[in-house]
Coordinates of C-alpha atoms and ligand atoms in Angstrom, one line a residue:
Chain A
M1151 CA 85.5 31.4 -195.7
S1152 CA 81.9 30.9 -194.5
D1153 CA 81.0 31.1 -190.8
K1154 CA 80.2 27.4 -190.9
D1155 CA 83.8 26.6 -191.5
I1156 CA 85.3 28.9 -188.9
I1157 CA 85.9 27.0 -185.7
I1158 CA 85.8 29.2 -182.6
C1159 CA 85.9 26.5 -179.9
R1160 CA 88.2 23.6 -180.7
C1161 CA 87.3 21.5 -177.6
E1162 CA 83.6 21.5 -178.4
D1163 CA 83.7 22.0 -182.2
I1164 CA 81.7 25.2 -182.1
T1165 CA 81.7 27.3 -185.3
R1166 CA 81.3 31.0 -185.8
E1167 CA 77.8 30.2 -187.2
D1168 CA 76.8 28.4 -184.0
I1169 CA 77.9 31.4 -182.0
R1170 CA 76.0 33.9 -184.2
K1171 CA 72.8 31.8 -184.2
C1172 CA 72.9 31.6 -180.4
M1173 CA 73.4 35.3 -180.1
E1174 CA 70.4 35.8 -182.4
R1175 CA 68.3 33.6 -180.0
G1176 CA 69.0 36.2 -177.3
F1177 CA 72.0 34.8 -175.6
I1178 CA 74.3 37.8 -175.5
T1179 CA 76.6 37.3 -172.5
F1180 CA 79.6 35.0 -172.3
E1181 CA 78.0 33.1 -169.4
D1182 CA 74.8 32.5 -171.5
L1183 CA 76.8 31.3 -174.6
K1184 CA 78.8 29.0 -172.4
R1185 CA 75.7 27.3 -171.0
Q1186 CA 74.1 26.8 -174.4
L1187 CA 77.2 25.7 -176.4
R1188 CA 79.7 24.5 -173.7
V1189 CA 82.3 27.0 -175.1
G1190 CA 85.0 27.6 -172.5
M1191 CA 84.2 24.5 -170.6
G1192 CA 86.3 21.9 -172.5
P1193 CA 89.7 20.5 -171.7
C1194 CA 91.4 23.9 -172.6
Q1195 CA 89.0 25.8 -170.3
G1196 CA 88.6 28.7 -172.8
Q1197 CA 92.2 29.4 -173.4
T1198 CA 91.6 29.4 -177.2
C1199 CA 88.1 30.6 -177.6
S1200 CA 87.6 33.2 -174.9
E1201 CA 89.2 36.1 -176.8
L1202 CA 87.5 35.1 -180.0
I1203 CA 84.1 34.9 -178.4
K1204 CA 84.7 38.3 -176.7
R1205 CA 85.2 39.8 -180.2
E1206 CA 82.1 38.1 -181.5
L1207 CA 80.0 39.4 -178.7
A1208 CA 81.5 42.9 -179.1
D1209 CA 80.8 42.8 -182.8
F1210 CA 77.2 41.7 -182.3
L1211 CA 76.5 44.2 -179.6
G1212 CA 78.3 47.1 -181.3
E1213 CA 80.6 47.5 -178.3
K1214 CA 84.4 47.5 -177.8
P1215 CA 85.8 44.1 -176.8
D1216 CA 87.3 45.4 -173.6
V1217 CA 83.8 46.0 -172.1
I1218 CA 82.7 42.4 -172.6
N1219 CA 83.0 40.2 -169.6
T1220 CA 84.5 36.8 -170.2
H1221 CA 83.6 33.6 -168.4
K1222 CA 84.4 32.7 -164.9
T1223 CA 87.6 30.7 -164.7
R1224 CA 87.4 27.6 -162.5
P1225 CA 89.7 25.0 -161.1
L1226 CA 91.4 22.8 -162.3
V1227 CA 94.0 24.6 -164.4
I1228 CA 94.9 21.4 -166.2
G1229 CA 93.1 18.0 -166.3
V1230 CA 94.1 15.5 -163.6
K1231 CA 93.1 11.9 -163.3
L1232 CA 90.9 11.0 -160.3
K1233 CA 93.3 8.2 -159.5
S1234 CA 96.2 10.6 -159.4
I1235 CA 94.3 12.7 -156.9
K1236 CA 93.7 9.7 -154.8
A1237 CA 97.3 8.7 -155.0
G1238 CA 98.2 12.1 -153.7
V1239 CA 95.9 11.7 -150.8
D1240 CA 97.3 8.2 -150.0
N1241 CA 100.9 9.6 -150.1
E1242 CA 100.0 12.3 -147.5
S1243 CA 98.6 10.0 -144.9
Chain B
M437 CA 54.9 48.9 -165.0
K438 CA 52.0 46.7 -164.1
A439 CA 51.7 42.9 -163.8
E440 CA 49.1 40.3 -162.9
I441 CA 51.8 38.3 -161.2
V442 CA 55.5 38.6 -160.6
I443 CA 57.7 35.6 -160.4
I444 CA 61.0 36.1 -158.6
G445 CA 63.7 33.8 -160.1
A446 CA 64.4 32.5 -163.6
G447 CA 65.7 29.1 -162.6
I448 CA 63.9 25.9 -163.7
T449 CA 61.2 26.5 -161.1
G450 CA 60.4 30.1 -162.2
V451 CA 60.3 29.3 -165.9
S452 CA 58.1 26.2 -165.3
I453 CA 55.7 28.3 -163.2
A454 CA 55.6 31.1 -165.9
Y455 CA 54.9 28.6 -168.6
N456 CA 52.1 26.8 -166.7
L457 CA 50.4 30.1 -165.7
A458 CA 50.6 31.3 -169.3
I459 CA 49.0 28.2 -170.8
Q460 CA 46.2 28.6 -168.3
G461 CA 45.5 32.0 -169.9
V462 CA 47.1 34.2 -167.3
K463 CA 48.2 37.5 -168.9
D464 CA 50.8 40.0 -167.8
I465 CA 53.2 37.6 -166.2
V466 CA 56.6 39.1 -165.4
V467 CA 59.7 37.1 -164.4
V468 CA 62.5 38.9 -162.7
D469 CA 66.0 37.5 -162.1
K470 CA 69.0 39.3 -160.6
S471 CA 71.4 37.6 -163.1
F472 CA 71.3 35.5 -166.2
M473 CA 68.9 32.6 -166.7
T474 CA 70.0 29.4 -164.8
S475 CA 72.6 31.4 -162.8
G476 CA 71.3 29.8 -159.6
A477 CA 71.2 26.2 -158.6
T478 CA 69.7 25.2 -162.0
G479 CA 72.8 25.9 -164.0
R480 CA 75.0 24.2 -161.4
C481 CA 73.1 21.0 -160.8
G482 CA 73.6 17.4 -161.7
A483 CA 70.2 17.4 -163.5
G484 CA 69.5 13.8 -162.7
V485 CA 65.8 12.8 -162.6
R486 CA 64.7 9.9 -160.5
Q487 CA 61.6 8.3 -159.1
Q488 CA 63.4 6.2 -156.5
W489 CA 62.4 8.1 -153.4
G490 CA 61.5 7.1 -149.8
T491 CA 58.5 9.3 -149.3
K492 CA 55.2 9.1 -151.1
G493 CA 55.2 12.9 -151.8
N494 CA 58.6 12.8 -153.5
C495 CA 57.8 9.7 -155.5
I496 CA 54.6 11.1 -157.0
M497 CA 56.1 14.5 -157.8
A498 CA 59.0 12.8 -159.6
K499 CA 56.9 10.3 -161.5
K500 CA 54.6 12.9 -162.9
S501 CA 57.5 15.2 -163.7
I502 CA 59.3 12.4 -165.6
E503 CA 56.1 11.9 -167.6
F504 CA 56.3 15.5 -168.6
F505 CA 60.0 15.3 -169.6
E506 CA 59.3 12.3 -171.8
S507 CA 57.2 14.5 -174.2
A508 CA 58.6 17.9 -173.3
T509 CA 60.2 18.6 -176.7
D510 CA 56.8 18.2 -178.4
T511 CA 54.7 19.8 -175.7
L512 CA 56.9 22.9 -175.6
E513 CA 57.6 22.8 -179.4
Y514 CA 61.3 23.2 -178.7
D515 CA 63.5 23.4 -181.7
D516 CA 66.7 22.3 -179.9
D517 CA 67.6 19.2 -178.0
I518 CA 66.8 18.8 -174.2
E519 CA 69.3 15.8 -174.2
F520 CA 67.0 13.5 -172.2
K521 CA 68.8 10.3 -171.5
Q522 CA 66.5 7.8 -169.9
E523 CA 68.7 5.0 -168.9
G524 CA 67.9 4.7 -165.3
Y525 CA 69.4 5.1 -161.9
L526 CA 71.3 2.4 -160.1
I527 CA 71.3 3.1 -156.4
L528 CA 73.8 1.1 -154.4
A529 CA 73.2 -0.2 -150.9
T530 CA 76.3 -0.7 -148.8
T531 CA 75.0 -1.7 -145.4
P532 CA 72.3 -4.1 -144.1
E533 CA 70.2 -1.1 -143.0
E534 CA 70.3 0.2 -146.6
D535 CA 69.4 -3.2 -148.0
E536 CA 66.3 -3.2 -145.8
L537 CA 65.4 0.5 -146.4
F538 CA 65.7 0.1 -150.2
F539 CA 63.5 -3.0 -150.1
E540 CA 60.8 -0.9 -148.4
N541 CA 61.4 2.0 -150.8
V542 CA 60.9 -0.2 -153.8
R543 CA 57.7 -1.6 -152.3
L544 CA 56.4 2.0 -151.9
Q545 CA 57.6 3.0 -155.4
N546 CA 56.0 -0.1 -157.0
S547 CA 52.7 0.6 -155.2
L548 CA 52.7 4.0 -157.0
G549 CA 53.4 2.6 -160.4
I550 CA 57.1 3.3 -160.5
P551 CA 59.0 0.4 -162.3
S552 CA 61.9 0.1 -159.9
R553 CA 63.3 -3.2 -158.7
V554 CA 65.8 -4.7 -156.2
C555 CA 69.0 -6.1 -157.8
N556 CA 71.4 -8.5 -156.2
K557 CA 75.1 -8.0 -156.9
K558 CA 75.1 -10.1 -160.0
E559 CA 72.1 -8.2 -161.5
A560 CA 73.7 -4.8 -160.6
L561 CA 76.9 -5.8 -162.3
K562 CA 75.0 -6.6 -165.4
V563 CA 73.7 -3.0 -165.5
V564 CA 77.2 -1.4 -164.7
P565 CA 79.9 -4.1 -165.2
Y566 CA 82.8 -2.1 -163.8
L567 CA 81.4 -1.6 -160.3
R568 CA 83.9 -3.0 -157.7
P569 CA 81.8 -6.0 -156.4
E570 CA 83.2 -5.6 -152.8
S571 CA 82.1 -2.0 -152.6
F572 CA 78.3 -2.6 -152.3
T573 CA 75.8 -5.2 -151.0
S574 CA 72.8 -4.9 -153.3
A575 CA 71.2 -2.2 -155.4
T576 CA 67.9 -0.9 -156.8
Y577 CA 67.3 0.1 -160.4
C578 CA 64.6 2.0 -162.1
P579 CA 65.0 2.1 -165.9
T580 CA 62.8 5.2 -166.5
D581 CA 65.0 7.5 -164.4
G582 CA 67.5 9.6 -166.2
H583 CA 69.2 12.9 -166.9
L584 CA 68.6 16.1 -168.9
N585 CA 70.6 19.1 -170.0
P586 CA 69.5 21.7 -167.4
F587 CA 70.3 24.7 -169.7
K588 CA 68.3 23.4 -172.6
M589 CA 65.4 22.3 -170.4
T590 CA 65.2 25.8 -168.9
D591 CA 65.6 27.3 -172.3
A592 CA 62.7 25.1 -173.7
Y593 CA 60.3 26.5 -171.0
F594 CA 61.7 30.0 -171.5
Q595 CA 61.3 30.1 -175.3
K596 CA 57.7 28.8 -175.0
A597 CA 56.8 31.2 -172.1
K598 CA 58.1 34.1 -174.2
Q599 CA 56.0 33.0 -177.2
L600 CA 53.0 33.0 -174.8
G601 CA 53.7 36.6 -173.9
V602 CA 55.6 36.2 -170.6
E603 CA 58.0 39.1 -170.0
F604 CA 61.5 38.4 -168.6
L605 CA 63.7 41.0 -166.8
F606 CA 67.2 39.8 -166.4
F607 CA 70.0 41.4 -164.4
E608 CA 67.4 43.1 -162.1
T609 CA 67.2 42.3 -158.4
V610 CA 64.0 42.4 -156.4
E611 CA 64.9 44.6 -153.5
S612 CA 61.5 44.9 -151.7
I613 CA 57.9 43.9 -151.8
E614 CA 55.3 46.5 -150.7
I615 CA 52.2 45.6 -148.7
N616 CA 49.3 47.7 -147.9
N617 CA 46.4 46.6 -145.6
G618 CA 47.5 43.0 -145.7
K619 CA 47.7 43.0 -149.5
I620 CA 50.7 43.0 -151.8
T621 CA 50.8 46.2 -153.9
S622 CA 54.1 46.2 -155.7
V623 CA 57.5 44.8 -156.3
T624 CA 60.5 47.1 -156.5
T625 CA 63.8 46.4 -158.2
E626 CA 66.8 48.8 -158.6
K627 CA 65.3 49.8 -161.9
R628 CA 61.6 50.1 -161.4
T629 CA 58.5 49.5 -159.4
I630 CA 56.0 46.9 -160.8
K631 CA 52.5 47.2 -159.5
T632 CA 51.0 43.8 -158.7
N633 CA 48.9 41.9 -156.2
K634 CA 50.6 38.5 -156.7
V635 CA 54.2 37.4 -156.2
V636 CA 55.8 34.0 -156.5
N637 CA 58.9 33.4 -154.5
A638 CA 61.0 31.0 -156.8
A639 CA 64.3 32.5 -155.7
G640 CA 66.1 29.2 -155.0
G641 CA 69.0 29.7 -152.6
Y642 CA 67.6 33.2 -151.7
A643 CA 64.1 32.1 -151.0
H644 CA 64.5 32.8 -147.3
E645 CA 65.7 36.4 -148.0
V646 CA 62.7 37.0 -150.3
G647 CA 60.4 35.6 -147.6
L648 CA 61.8 38.1 -145.2
M649 CA 60.8 40.9 -147.5
V650 CA 57.2 40.3 -146.6
G651 CA 58.0 39.3 -143.0
I652 CA 57.7 35.5 -143.5
D653 CA 60.4 33.4 -142.0
I654 CA 60.4 30.4 -144.4
P655 CA 62.2 27.5 -142.6
V656 CA 64.9 26.8 -145.3
Y657 CA 68.6 27.4 -145.5
S658 CA 71.2 27.2 -148.3
E659 CA 74.3 25.1 -148.3
N660 CA 77.1 24.6 -150.8
H661 CA 77.2 21.4 -152.8
E662 CA 80.2 20.7 -155.0
I663 CA 80.4 18.8 -158.2
L664 CA 83.0 18.1 -160.9
V665 CA 83.1 17.1 -164.6
T666 CA 85.6 14.9 -166.4
E667 CA 86.9 15.0 -169.9
P668 CA 84.4 13.6 -172.4
V669 CA 84.9 9.9 -173.4
D670 CA 83.0 7.4 -175.5
K671 CA 79.8 6.1 -174.0
M672 CA 80.5 3.6 -171.2
Q673 CA 77.8 4.2 -168.6
G674 CA 74.0 4.1 -169.1
P675 CA 72.5 4.8 -165.7
M676 CA 73.3 7.2 -162.9
V677 CA 75.2 5.4 -160.2
M678 CA 74.4 6.7 -156.7
S679 CA 75.1 5.7 -153.1
F680 CA 73.7 7.6 -150.1
S681 CA 76.0 5.9 -147.6
K682 CA 79.1 6.3 -149.7
N683 CA 78.0 9.9 -150.6
I684 CA 78.3 9.9 -154.4
Y685 CA 76.4 10.3 -157.6
C686 CA 78.0 9.7 -160.9
Q687 CA 76.4 10.1 -164.3
Q688 CA 77.8 10.1 -167.9
V689 CA 76.0 12.7 -169.9
P690 CA 75.3 12.3 -173.6
H691 CA 78.1 14.7 -174.4
G692 CA 80.5 12.1 -173.0
S693 CA 81.7 13.7 -169.8
F694 CA 81.0 12.4 -166.3
L695 CA 79.3 14.6 -163.7
I696 CA 80.3 13.4 -160.2
G697 CA 79.2 15.0 -156.9
R698 CA 78.8 14.5 -153.2
S699 CA 77.6 16.5 -150.2
N700 CA 79.8 17.9 -147.5
P701 CA 78.4 17.0 -144.1
E702 CA 80.2 20.0 -142.6
A703 CA 78.9 22.5 -145.1
K704 CA 77.8 25.8 -143.4
H705 CA 74.4 27.2 -143.8
D706 CA 75.2 30.1 -146.1
H707 CA 75.5 31.3 -149.7
D708 CA 79.0 30.0 -150.3
I709 CA 79.4 28.3 -153.7
S710 CA 83.2 28.0 -153.9
S711 CA 85.3 25.0 -154.9
S712 CA 87.6 23.1 -152.5
W713 CA 90.5 20.7 -152.8
Q714 CA 88.9 18.7 -150.0
F715 CA 86.0 17.9 -152.2
L716 CA 88.3 16.6 -155.0
D717 CA 90.2 14.4 -152.5
E718 CA 87.0 12.9 -151.1
M719 CA 85.5 12.4 -154.5
A720 CA 88.6 10.7 -155.9
K721 CA 88.7 8.3 -153.0
T722 CA 85.0 7.3 -153.4
V723 CA 85.2 7.0 -157.2
C724 CA 88.3 4.7 -157.0
D725 CA 86.5 2.6 -154.3
I726 CA 83.3 2.0 -156.3
M727 CA 84.4 2.4 -159.9
P728 CA 88.2 2.2 -160.3
K729 CA 87.8 2.5 -164.1
I730 CA 86.3 6.0 -163.8
G731 CA 89.4 6.9 -161.8
E732 CA 91.3 6.8 -165.0
L733 CA 89.4 9.9 -166.3
R734 CA 90.7 13.4 -166.0
V735 CA 88.8 16.0 -164.0
I736 CA 88.7 19.2 -166.1
R737 CA 86.5 21.4 -164.0
Q738 CA 84.8 21.7 -160.6
W739 CA 82.2 24.2 -159.2
G740 CA 79.6 24.5 -156.4
G741 CA 76.0 25.5 -156.1
S742 CA 73.3 26.0 -153.4
Y743 CA 71.0 23.3 -152.1
N744 CA 68.0 25.1 -150.5
I745 CA 67.0 22.7 -147.7
S746 CA 63.7 22.3 -145.9
P747 CA 63.3 20.6 -142.5
D748 CA 61.8 17.3 -144.0
R749 CA 63.8 17.5 -147.3
Q750 CA 60.6 17.9 -149.3
P751 CA 59.8 21.1 -151.1
I752 CA 57.6 23.9 -150.0
I753 CA 55.0 24.6 -152.7
S754 CA 52.4 26.7 -151.1
D755 CA 50.3 29.8 -150.6
V756 CA 50.5 31.6 -147.3
K757 CA 47.5 32.0 -144.9
S758 CA 48.7 35.3 -143.5
L759 CA 49.4 37.0 -146.9
P760 CA 47.1 36.2 -149.7
G761 CA 48.8 36.7 -153.1
F762 CA 52.1 35.4 -151.9
Y763 CA 53.2 32.0 -153.2
I764 CA 56.3 29.9 -152.4
A765 CA 58.2 27.3 -154.4
C766 CA 61.5 26.6 -152.7
G767 CA 63.2 24.2 -150.2
F768 CA 63.8 21.6 -152.9
S769 CA 66.6 20.1 -150.9
G770 CA 68.7 19.1 -153.9
H771 CA 66.0 17.8 -156.1
G772 CA 64.2 20.8 -157.5
F773 CA 65.3 20.2 -161.1
M774 CA 63.5 17.0 -161.5
F775 CA 60.3 18.2 -159.7
A776 CA 60.1 21.5 -161.7
P777 CA 57.3 20.4 -164.1
M778 CA 55.0 19.6 -161.2
S779 CA 56.1 22.6 -159.2
G780 CA 54.9 24.8 -162.0
V781 CA 51.6 22.9 -162.3
L782 CA 50.9 23.0 -158.6
I783 CA 51.7 26.7 -158.1
T784 CA 49.5 27.5 -161.1
E785 CA 46.6 25.5 -159.6
I786 CA 47.0 27.1 -156.2
V787 CA 47.2 30.6 -157.7
L788 CA 44.0 29.9 -159.8
N789 CA 42.2 28.3 -156.9
K790 CA 41.8 25.1 -158.8
P791 CA 41.8 21.6 -157.3
T792 CA 45.4 20.4 -157.4
S793 CA 46.5 17.5 -159.6
L794 CA 48.0 15.7 -156.7
D795 CA 47.6 15.9 -152.9
A796 CA 49.8 19.0 -152.2
S797 CA 49.3 19.0 -148.4
D798 CA 52.8 17.4 -148.0
Y799 CA 54.3 20.6 -149.5
R800 CA 52.3 23.2 -147.5
L801 CA 54.3 25.9 -145.6
D802 CA 52.1 25.4 -142.5
R803 CA 53.1 21.7 -142.2
F804 CA 56.0 23.1 -140.1
E805 CA 54.1 25.6 -138.0
D806 CA 51.5 22.9 -137.1
K807 CA 54.4 20.5 -136.4
I808 CA 52.7 17.7 -138.4
V809 CA 55.9 16.7 -140.2
T810 CA 55.2 13.0 -140.7
E811 CA 58.0 11.8 -142.9
Y812 CA 61.6 12.6 -143.5
E813 CA 63.2 11.9 -146.8
K814 CA 66.4 9.8 -146.2
S815 CA 67.2 9.0 -149.8
V816 CA 69.3 12.1 -150.5
V817 CA 72.9 12.9 -151.3
Ligands
LIG1779 C1 75.7 20.4 -157.2 C2 74.2 20.3 -157.3 C3 73.6 19.1 -157.9 C4 72.3 19.0 -158.0 N1 71.8 17.9 -158.6 C5 70.4 17.8 -158.8 C6 69.9 16.6 -159.5 O1 70.7 15.8 -160.0 N2 68.6 16.6 -159.7 C7 67.7 17.6 -159.3 O2 66.5 17.4 -159.5 N3 68.2 18.6 -158.6 C8 69.5 18.7 -158.4 N4 70.0 19.8 -157.7 C9 69.0 20.8 -157.1 C10 68.5 21.7 -158.2 O3 69.6 22.4 -158.8 C11 67.6 22.8 -157.6 O4 66.7 22.2 -156.7 C12 66.8 23.5 -158.6 O5 67.7 23.9 -159.7 C13 66.1 24.7 -158.0 O6 65.7 25.5 -159.1 P1 65.0 26.9 -158.7 O7 64.6 27.5 -160.0 O8 64.0 26.8 -157.6 O9 66.2 27.8 -158.1 P2 67.5 28.5 -158.8 O10 67.9 27.8 -160.0 O11 68.5 28.7 -157.7 O12 66.9 29.8 -159.3 C14 66.6 30.9 -158.4 C15 66.8 32.2 -159.2 O13 66.3 33.3 -158.4 C16 67.1 34.4 -158.6 N5 67.0 35.3 -157.5 C17 67.3 35.1 -156.2 N6 67.0 36.2 -155.5 C18 66.5 37.1 -156.3 C19 66.1 38.5 -156.2 N7 66.1 39.1 -155.0 N8 65.7 39.1 -157.3 C20 65.7 38.6 -158.5 N9 66.1 37.3 -158.7 C21 66.5 36.6 -157.6 C22 68.5 33.8 -158.8 O14 69.4 34.7 -159.6 C23 68.3 32.5 -159.5 O15 68.4 32.6 -160.9 C24 71.4 20.0 -157.5 C25 71.9 21.2 -157.0 C26 73.3 21.3 -156.9 C27 73.8 22.6 -156.3

């Protein structure tokens, strides 16, 4: 299978080829890849892609995957509607 | 290592300065950043660009910068997409005082060639149909305001600057700046000493600390501003919707997600950039008040970043009388992304002792020492 057909990030539809090209441009940390390609920032917040990208970076840099830092995890853990948040506030007061 | 000039900070300001110096023929430019590119405010910002300001200085900076963004892809020969969406800003007035202030602002903006206009409720609802009509009184609209992808815009400057020979050192922190007989002699990081006589402080939220390295107490502070992003949906909103009195800005980016932010009036003056549930609560209330339809969207992520704030909410873009060779570009007060093209041009002109392309006296550091602060920008979130 060619790199073009291997999906690494399902939320943003980013392929292995996209990741490789971006690394070749000089973006060789997870935080850099995230900012260029939006990987790790979609609805699943990196639950699918982070391990795969870690392996891609390790491979590219000739390192072991466990020395590669992954992205910062941020709230929320799961998507919540703004109106549900407001309903929560209304209930409390 | 030796350099003609060292720029501290690889945010949008630092890369713009590097590019502008390089196209003017300056050689041996080194940019140092303590982390990755856009790790500061630039990578955390809303990246809206607007010309609807209340002070002349801010209006002109913004107008000229937007002219640059319009042709930036060609000018910088960028082979990727800066995602410039030029569909305006709709600024809502919600009080009689704002109606009046915005009317004055539009008059000032028009006098400077900015195509903004006052809209009554009906006209505003034409621009964004799902606004709750009771939530505002009138609005102003400028069709040439917009939004860009801050990572790509920074990358565009970065790629061009590299081609022009600028050297970038990432993950390296400037720890001290050495002075001898009133002249800068070098910059020291944890990895090396760079011999140089010129330093630009483009350190964003840390500009005050970098000033202290040479004994200059720049009157700026940093403060956390939080922001959130929703799931991406089909295009539904053209312009940025913003209200100062309701404390919100809300923009759908080309990718489909909405960026929504507000400021926290109780934020401390420090380097905190954490996320809070209080922010989510307040944001949800305001969104449901102004645009109930957006309330249907799921928040998938929130984060924070530093505004670097000056006493009059206008930037400091200046040399320093007491220390020749030291230059400052900071204090952008939450609008440094949109000013970056001109920040780079002005610092370059100041460094090269050329006449400036616009009257830069409003941005001088000594405007505060001499206490000649004439205007105060009120149009900020
Ligand atoms: C939530 C939020 C929303 C915003 N929305 C908008 C908007 O819609 N429109 C707009 O125009 N602006 C907006 N802003 C403001 C904008 O982000 C900033 O004004 C702008 O990015 C400043 O860029 P900068 O390059 O000056 O600073 P930064 O991007 O902060 O860059 C400074 C760099 O200096 C480096 N640095 C600091 N100290 C050192 C040191 N000692 N050694 C080496 N490197 C160092 C840092 O690592 C950093 O990368 C927003 C800001 C926030 C936080």
